[in-house]
Amino acid sequence: MRGNGSPAGAAARRAAARITAAFADAGVTGQLHALDVDTGTSVSVTATQLAPTSSLHKVCLLAALYREAAAGRLDRTRQVDIPAAGRTPGLSGIAVMRDAVRLSLRDLATLAIAVSDNAAADVLWREVGIDTVNRAMAELGLPDTVAVHDMTAIRNALLAQPDLTDPAALSGISVLDPSRTNRSTPRQMAELFAAIWRDEVCAGDLAAELRSILGLQAWSHRLASGFPFDDVRVSGKTATLPTVRHEAGVIEYPDGGRYAVAVFTRAASTAAILPAADAVIGTAARIAVDALRTA
Amino acid sequence: MDLLAHLRYFRVVAEEQHFGRAALRLRLAQPSLSQRIQRLEREFGVRLFDRGRGGAALTPAGQLVLTQSEAVLDAADRLHSVVGRLRDGEAGTLRAAVPAYLGGATVAALLTLFRERSPGGELDLRELTTAEQTAELAAGTLDAGIVRHPCLASGLSFGPMLHQPLGVLLRDGDALAAEAEVDLRALSGRELAMPPRTNSPALHDETLTACARHGFTPTAIRTVEGLDFTRALIMAEADLIALIPAPPPEPGTAWRPLTSQPVTWRTSTAWRTGHDGPAVRIFTEAADIALRTHAHMYAAAAERPRAARPETEFAL
């Protein structure tokens, strides 16, 4: 593994080669960064190249909310009235609810993570602020993790593109270009999760609450699919755009081993539903975690 | 005419040598008894008794019929008794099956223990896969079996759940064979020989999942059936291994236990629900002892999943 002796380095290179082969077999190009939360030992595949983060930035939003709460600058239990009109449209959470609701900041964050609720996320973007989120990431040592707009802006950019199945047209979409949209690298997203698990974003009960929210994601077709073990905990958050499928999270084994993993993919196919591309995120993550657990 | 019943009346008259006393013993009216004996005489076409005032004396033909009818009635009694015990499950043949890889010593112990507990009982034992056993149990062509779990459970009842630990079968001279036991993670990069998935699909998948949980994902699965063929392929191919319960030792391959028993085959007896007569219970008892003693099986404490995920839909 990185920073260790050459036999471990060779094991990391073998793992990286298997991960690259798995990506190719699934019809995607992929990036990965996996690290042992406690030792820092890591496995990488083009882990420092910028990519659009889309819904993964909801983790940055959640982390910033809890960091502000820990500093006493925000009350995460503050209730927000959200009328029925004017909500960001979406496919889950309050984005699909028809009536007015009143929710605390932390419950909005819970919906944004558990079911990737875009309406809840956009309320939080307004309440927490893009600058606050970017400052939090910079102070955590993640300067390449930058937000420039909310979920509504991403949706509008997609709506402006008439054909989402044309690969040539897709290459010009702003939200697929990391220089023009919310962005990060697999390495920094994995490091953000590691920081959350090491109590570096906030500590104590607040940190436990933050981590428990990240364990509530409803779907299991990506990262969790690689760890179909009843006694292994998977926490994470997905991101999806045309041809883009990501997930970052933490895998916890009952022996105390915990591993932060971020897997970013771009598919050759423009199909919206692509099970092989979802599943390879879990496959790649497990190859990496198995290598870290053997190190 | 009910020949057996008439022969029994005849025997009593012959013993009493008197129709009146025989009728009393049989709780029949004397004329009725006389009519039945006359019917028997018509059936055979001979006179059986010389009837006089003093009683009824057997004729020579009657003497012959008495001798022969003893044998017929004894045979009929034996038939009733055997069928009765069979019906009650105490004797007769229990049609049973075992899966592969129990080991000869285990099967021998099972046969011995069953016979000790069921005098006169026989075990008709076959080796069948779990899928074959569950199908035959449901069809009623098998009375009891030893199955690997998970298996299709509808309509079946099961004995105590035991775990049979798997170890690794290696080529003699394999670097890993130098160790007393092998860490599953050390098998990374190897191909795994497994029986066809169709034999027990759920067990096949569960075995691979347990391997993955403990850090071993084979580079390829090779479908191989039977211990002999598995050994032969492992001897011929450097990277091929198998994960099986302890086999009888044989030159050419070496079997090593896995560190901390990460992979086991859950095993139990099975029978059709509601068809657990004494013979099935004796089989289950004998199997439990044989499996624990000779197949290194053990019971494990029940566990709840410790990391429930939202897809499980209940917070427990």
XYZ file of N, CA and C in Angstrom, chain A residues 203-293:
273
model
N -17.318 16.029 17.126
C -17.004 14.903 18.016
C -18.213 14.545 18.877
N -18.078 13.475 19.627
C -19.080 13.100 20.621
C -20.410 12.699 20.017
N -21.506 13.054 20.723
C -22.849 12.670 20.274
C -23.167 13.234 18.897
N -22.659 14.448 18.656
C -22.904 15.092 17.368
C -22.317 14.247 16.227
N -21.113 13.751 16.446
C -20.451 12.937 15.421
C -21.195 11.617 15.232
N -21.664 11.035 16.343
C -22.409 9.771 16.248
C -23.691 9.989 15.441
N -24.348 11.150 15.682
C -25.581 11.469 14.944
C -25.280 11.651 13.457
N -24.203 12.367 13.167
C -23.790 12.590 11.777
C -23.536 11.251 11.066
N -22.817 10.368 11.719
C -22.510 9.073 11.107
C -23.769 8.216 10.931
N -24.679 8.311 11.927
C -25.890 7.481 11.812
C -26.730 7.921 10.617
N -26.747 9.230 10.325
C -27.497 9.711 9.154
C -26.905 9.114 7.876
N -25.578 9.016 7.825
C -24.926 8.483 6.616
C -25.153 6.976 6.456
N -25.685 6.318 7.505
C -26.002 4.893 7.409
C -27.430 4.637 6.960
N -28.166 5.682 6.622
C -29.596 5.531 6.330
C -29.939 5.481 4.845
N -28.928 5.536 3.978
C -29.244 5.566 2.547
C -30.065 4.341 2.149
N -31.173 4.612 1.423
C -32.141 3.543 1.152
C -31.658 2.557 0.101
N -30.816 2.991 -0.844
C -30.478 2.038 -1.910
C -29.120 1.392 -1.682
N -29.061 0.173 -2.221
C -27.891 -0.664 -1.922
C -27.300 -1.258 -3.194
N -27.593 -0.608 -4.351
C -27.174 -1.227 -5.616
C -25.726 -0.924 -5.981
N -25.091 -0.006 -5.254
C -23.714 0.348 -5.624
C -22.722 -0.132 -4.562
N -22.302 0.741 -3.675
C -21.269 0.378 -2.700
C -21.686 -0.839 -1.858
N -22.916 -0.811 -1.322
C -23.348 -1.887 -0.420
C -23.429 -3.232 -1.131
N -23.629 -3.221 -2.461
C -23.755 -4.499 -3.183
C -22.452 -5.295 -3.137
N -21.349 -4.622 -2.892
C -20.066 -5.323 -2.802
C -19.825 -5.943 -1.433
N -20.700 -5.623 -0.473
C -20.511 -6.100 0.905
C -21.810 -6.724 1.423
N -22.244 -7.835 0.799
C -23.531 -8.440 1.183
C -23.379 -9.299 2.437
N -22.899 -8.688 3.512
C -22.592 -9.411 4.745
C -23.420 -8.822 5.886
N -24.164 -9.697 6.576
C -25.101 -9.222 7.594
C -24.422 -8.459 8.726
N -23.145 -8.732 8.967
C -22.495 -8.108 10.123
C -21.566 -6.959 9.720
N -21.643 -6.534 8.478
C -20.793 -5.432 8.019
C -21.675 -4.212 7.744
N -21.276 -3.073 8.330
C -22.056 -1.846 8.186
C -21.542 -1.054 6.986
N -22.482 -0.600 6.142
C -22.121 0.222 4.992
C -22.836 1.557 5.122
N -22.087 2.636 5.140
C -22.660 3.973 5.132
C -22.204 4.627 3.842
N -23.050 5.464 3.250
C -22.590 6.064 2.002
C -23.616 6.971 1.366
N -23.174 7.579 0.282
C -24.045 8.463 -0.502
C -23.668 8.316 -1.967
N -24.702 8.197 -2.802
C -24.512 8.069 -4.249
C -24.546 9.430 -4.927
N -24.096 9.439 -6.177
C -24.310 10.581 -7.057
C -24.576 10.030 -8.451
N -25.555 10.636 -9.131
C -25.931 10.141 -10.459
C -26.217 11.305 -11.397
N -25.593 11.261 -12.569
C -25.860 12.182 -13.673
C -25.806 11.331 -14.931
N -26.231 11.852 -16.078
C -26.098 11.038 -17.289
C -24.657 10.542 -17.448
N -24.497 9.231 -17.563
C -23.224 8.477 -17.675
C -22.396 8.472 -16.380
N -22.781 9.270 -15.386
C -22.013 9.363 -14.136
C -22.689 8.561 -13.033
N -21.904 7.696 -12.402
C -22.385 6.985 -11.217
C -21.254 6.950 -10.200
N -21.501 7.521 -9.025
C -20.487 7.539 -7.973
C -21.095 6.987 -6.700
N -20.247 6.568 -5.807
C -20.655 6.465 -4.408
C -19.411 6.582 -3.540
N -19.608 7.247 -2.405
C -18.545 7.310 -1.406
C -19.151 6.905 -0.081
N -18.343 6.298 0.775
C -18.876 5.877 2.063
C -17.830 5.213 2.928
N -18.306 4.554 3.974
C -17.422 3.862 4.913
C -17.947 2.441 5.122
N -17.021 1.493 5.113
C -17.328 0.082 5.360
C -16.757 -0.269 6.725
N -17.606 -0.802 7.624
C -17.136 -1.147 8.973
C -17.330 -2.639 9.237
N -16.234 -3.326 9.556
C -16.260 -4.753 9.892
C -16.363 -4.911 11.406
N -16.963 -6.023 11.851
C -17.133 -6.196 13.304
C -15.807 -6.336 14.066
N -14.696 -6.614 13.355
C -13.404 -6.689 14.057
C -12.803 -5.313 14.282
N -13.553 -4.248 13.929
C -13.068 -2.889 14.169
C -12.464 -2.239 12.931
N -12.211 -3.040 11.889
C -11.654 -2.468 10.659
C -12.664 -1.526 10.010
N -12.216 -0.324 9.617
C -13.126 0.616 8.940
C -12.362 1.293 7.815
N -13.054 1.408 6.674
C -12.408 1.790 5.433
C -13.278 2.809 4.710
N -12.691 3.976 4.405
C -13.403 4.985 3.628
C -13.105 4.736 2.159
N -14.153 4.724 1.337
C -13.996 4.391 -0.075
C -14.793 5.379 -0.916
N -14.201 5.865 -1.996
C -14.952 6.635 -2.982
C -14.700 6.023 -4.347
N -15.789 5.728 -5.069
C -15.689 5.157 -6.412
C -16.467 6.069 -7.351
N -15.762 6.612 -8.362
C -16.384 7.494 -9.347
C -16.348 6.772 -10.694
N -17.465 6.766 -11.419
C -17.460 6.104 -12.737
C -18.118 6.974 -13.798
N -17.681 6.755 -15.035
C -18.337 7.301 -16.229
C -18.586 6.131 -17.152
N -19.859 5.955 -17.575
C -20.203 4.814 -18.428
C -20.119 5.198 -19.891
N -19.760 4.226 -20.733
C -19.802 4.443 -22.176
C -21.258 4.588 -22.621
N -22.131 3.771 -22.035
C -23.542 3.805 -22.404
C -24.220 5.024 -21.796
N -25.177 5.588 -22.535
C -25.937 6.719 -22.009
C -27.251 6.259 -21.365
N -27.465 4.952 -21.285
C -28.704 4.449 -20.680
C -28.818 4.954 -19.240
N -30.037 5.294 -18.850
C -30.247 5.798 -17.486
C -30.147 4.674 -16.468
N -30.564 3.477 -16.866
C -30.512 2.319 -15.960
C -29.422 1.377 -16.462
N -28.418 1.161 -15.643
C -27.254 0.382 -16.060
C -26.741 -0.430 -14.863
N -27.398 -1.574 -14.586
C -27.060 -2.320 -13.362
C -25.588 -2.713 -13.255
N -24.949 -3.058 -14.365
C -23.539 -3.489 -14.293
C -22.657 -2.340 -13.816
N -22.991 -1.113 -14.264
C -22.188 0.039 -13.850
C -22.414 0.355 -12.369
N -23.636 0.127 -11.882
C -23.891 0.293 -10.445
C -23.104 -0.738 -9.636
N -23.190 -2.006 -10.089
C -22.610 -3.105 -9.307
C -21.094 -3.031 -9.234
N -20.455 -2.518 -10.298
C -18.984 -2.516 -10.296
C -18.445 -1.563 -9.216
N -19.280 -0.627 -8.786
C -18.852 0.254 -7.691
C -18.614 -0.586 -6.428
N -19.518 -1.539 -6.172
C -19.340 -2.440 -5.030
C -18.185 -3.407 -5.246
N -18.092 -3.935 -6.477
C -17.012 -4.884 -6.788
C -15.647 -4.239 -6.573
N -15.475 -3.028 -7.123
C -14.187 -2.332 -7.021
C -13.869 -2.009 -5.561
N -14.908 -1.564 -4.831
C -14.690 -1.215 -3.421
C -14.241 -2.439 -2.635
N -14.837 -3.615 -2.938
C -14.436 -4.782 -2.150
C -13.035 -5.261 -2.495
N -12.660 -5.164 -3.748
C -11.274 -5.535 -4.094
C -10.322 -4.656 -3.268
N -10.645 -3.351 -3.195
C -9.776 -2.428 -2.459
C -9.775 -2.741 -0.963
N -10.962 -2.957 -0.406
C -11.048 -3.205 1.049
C -10.380 -4.535 1.402
N -10.570 -5.567 0.552
C -9.895 -6.851 0.816
C -8.373 -6.660 0.825
N -7.882 -5.831 -0.104
C -6.428 -5.573 -0.148
C -5.988 -4.854 1.126
N -6.787 -3.883 1.582
C -6.426 -3.159 2.809
C -6.482 -4.083 4.025
N -7.423 -5.015 4.029
C -7.552 -5.921 5.182
C -6.483 -7.015 5.181
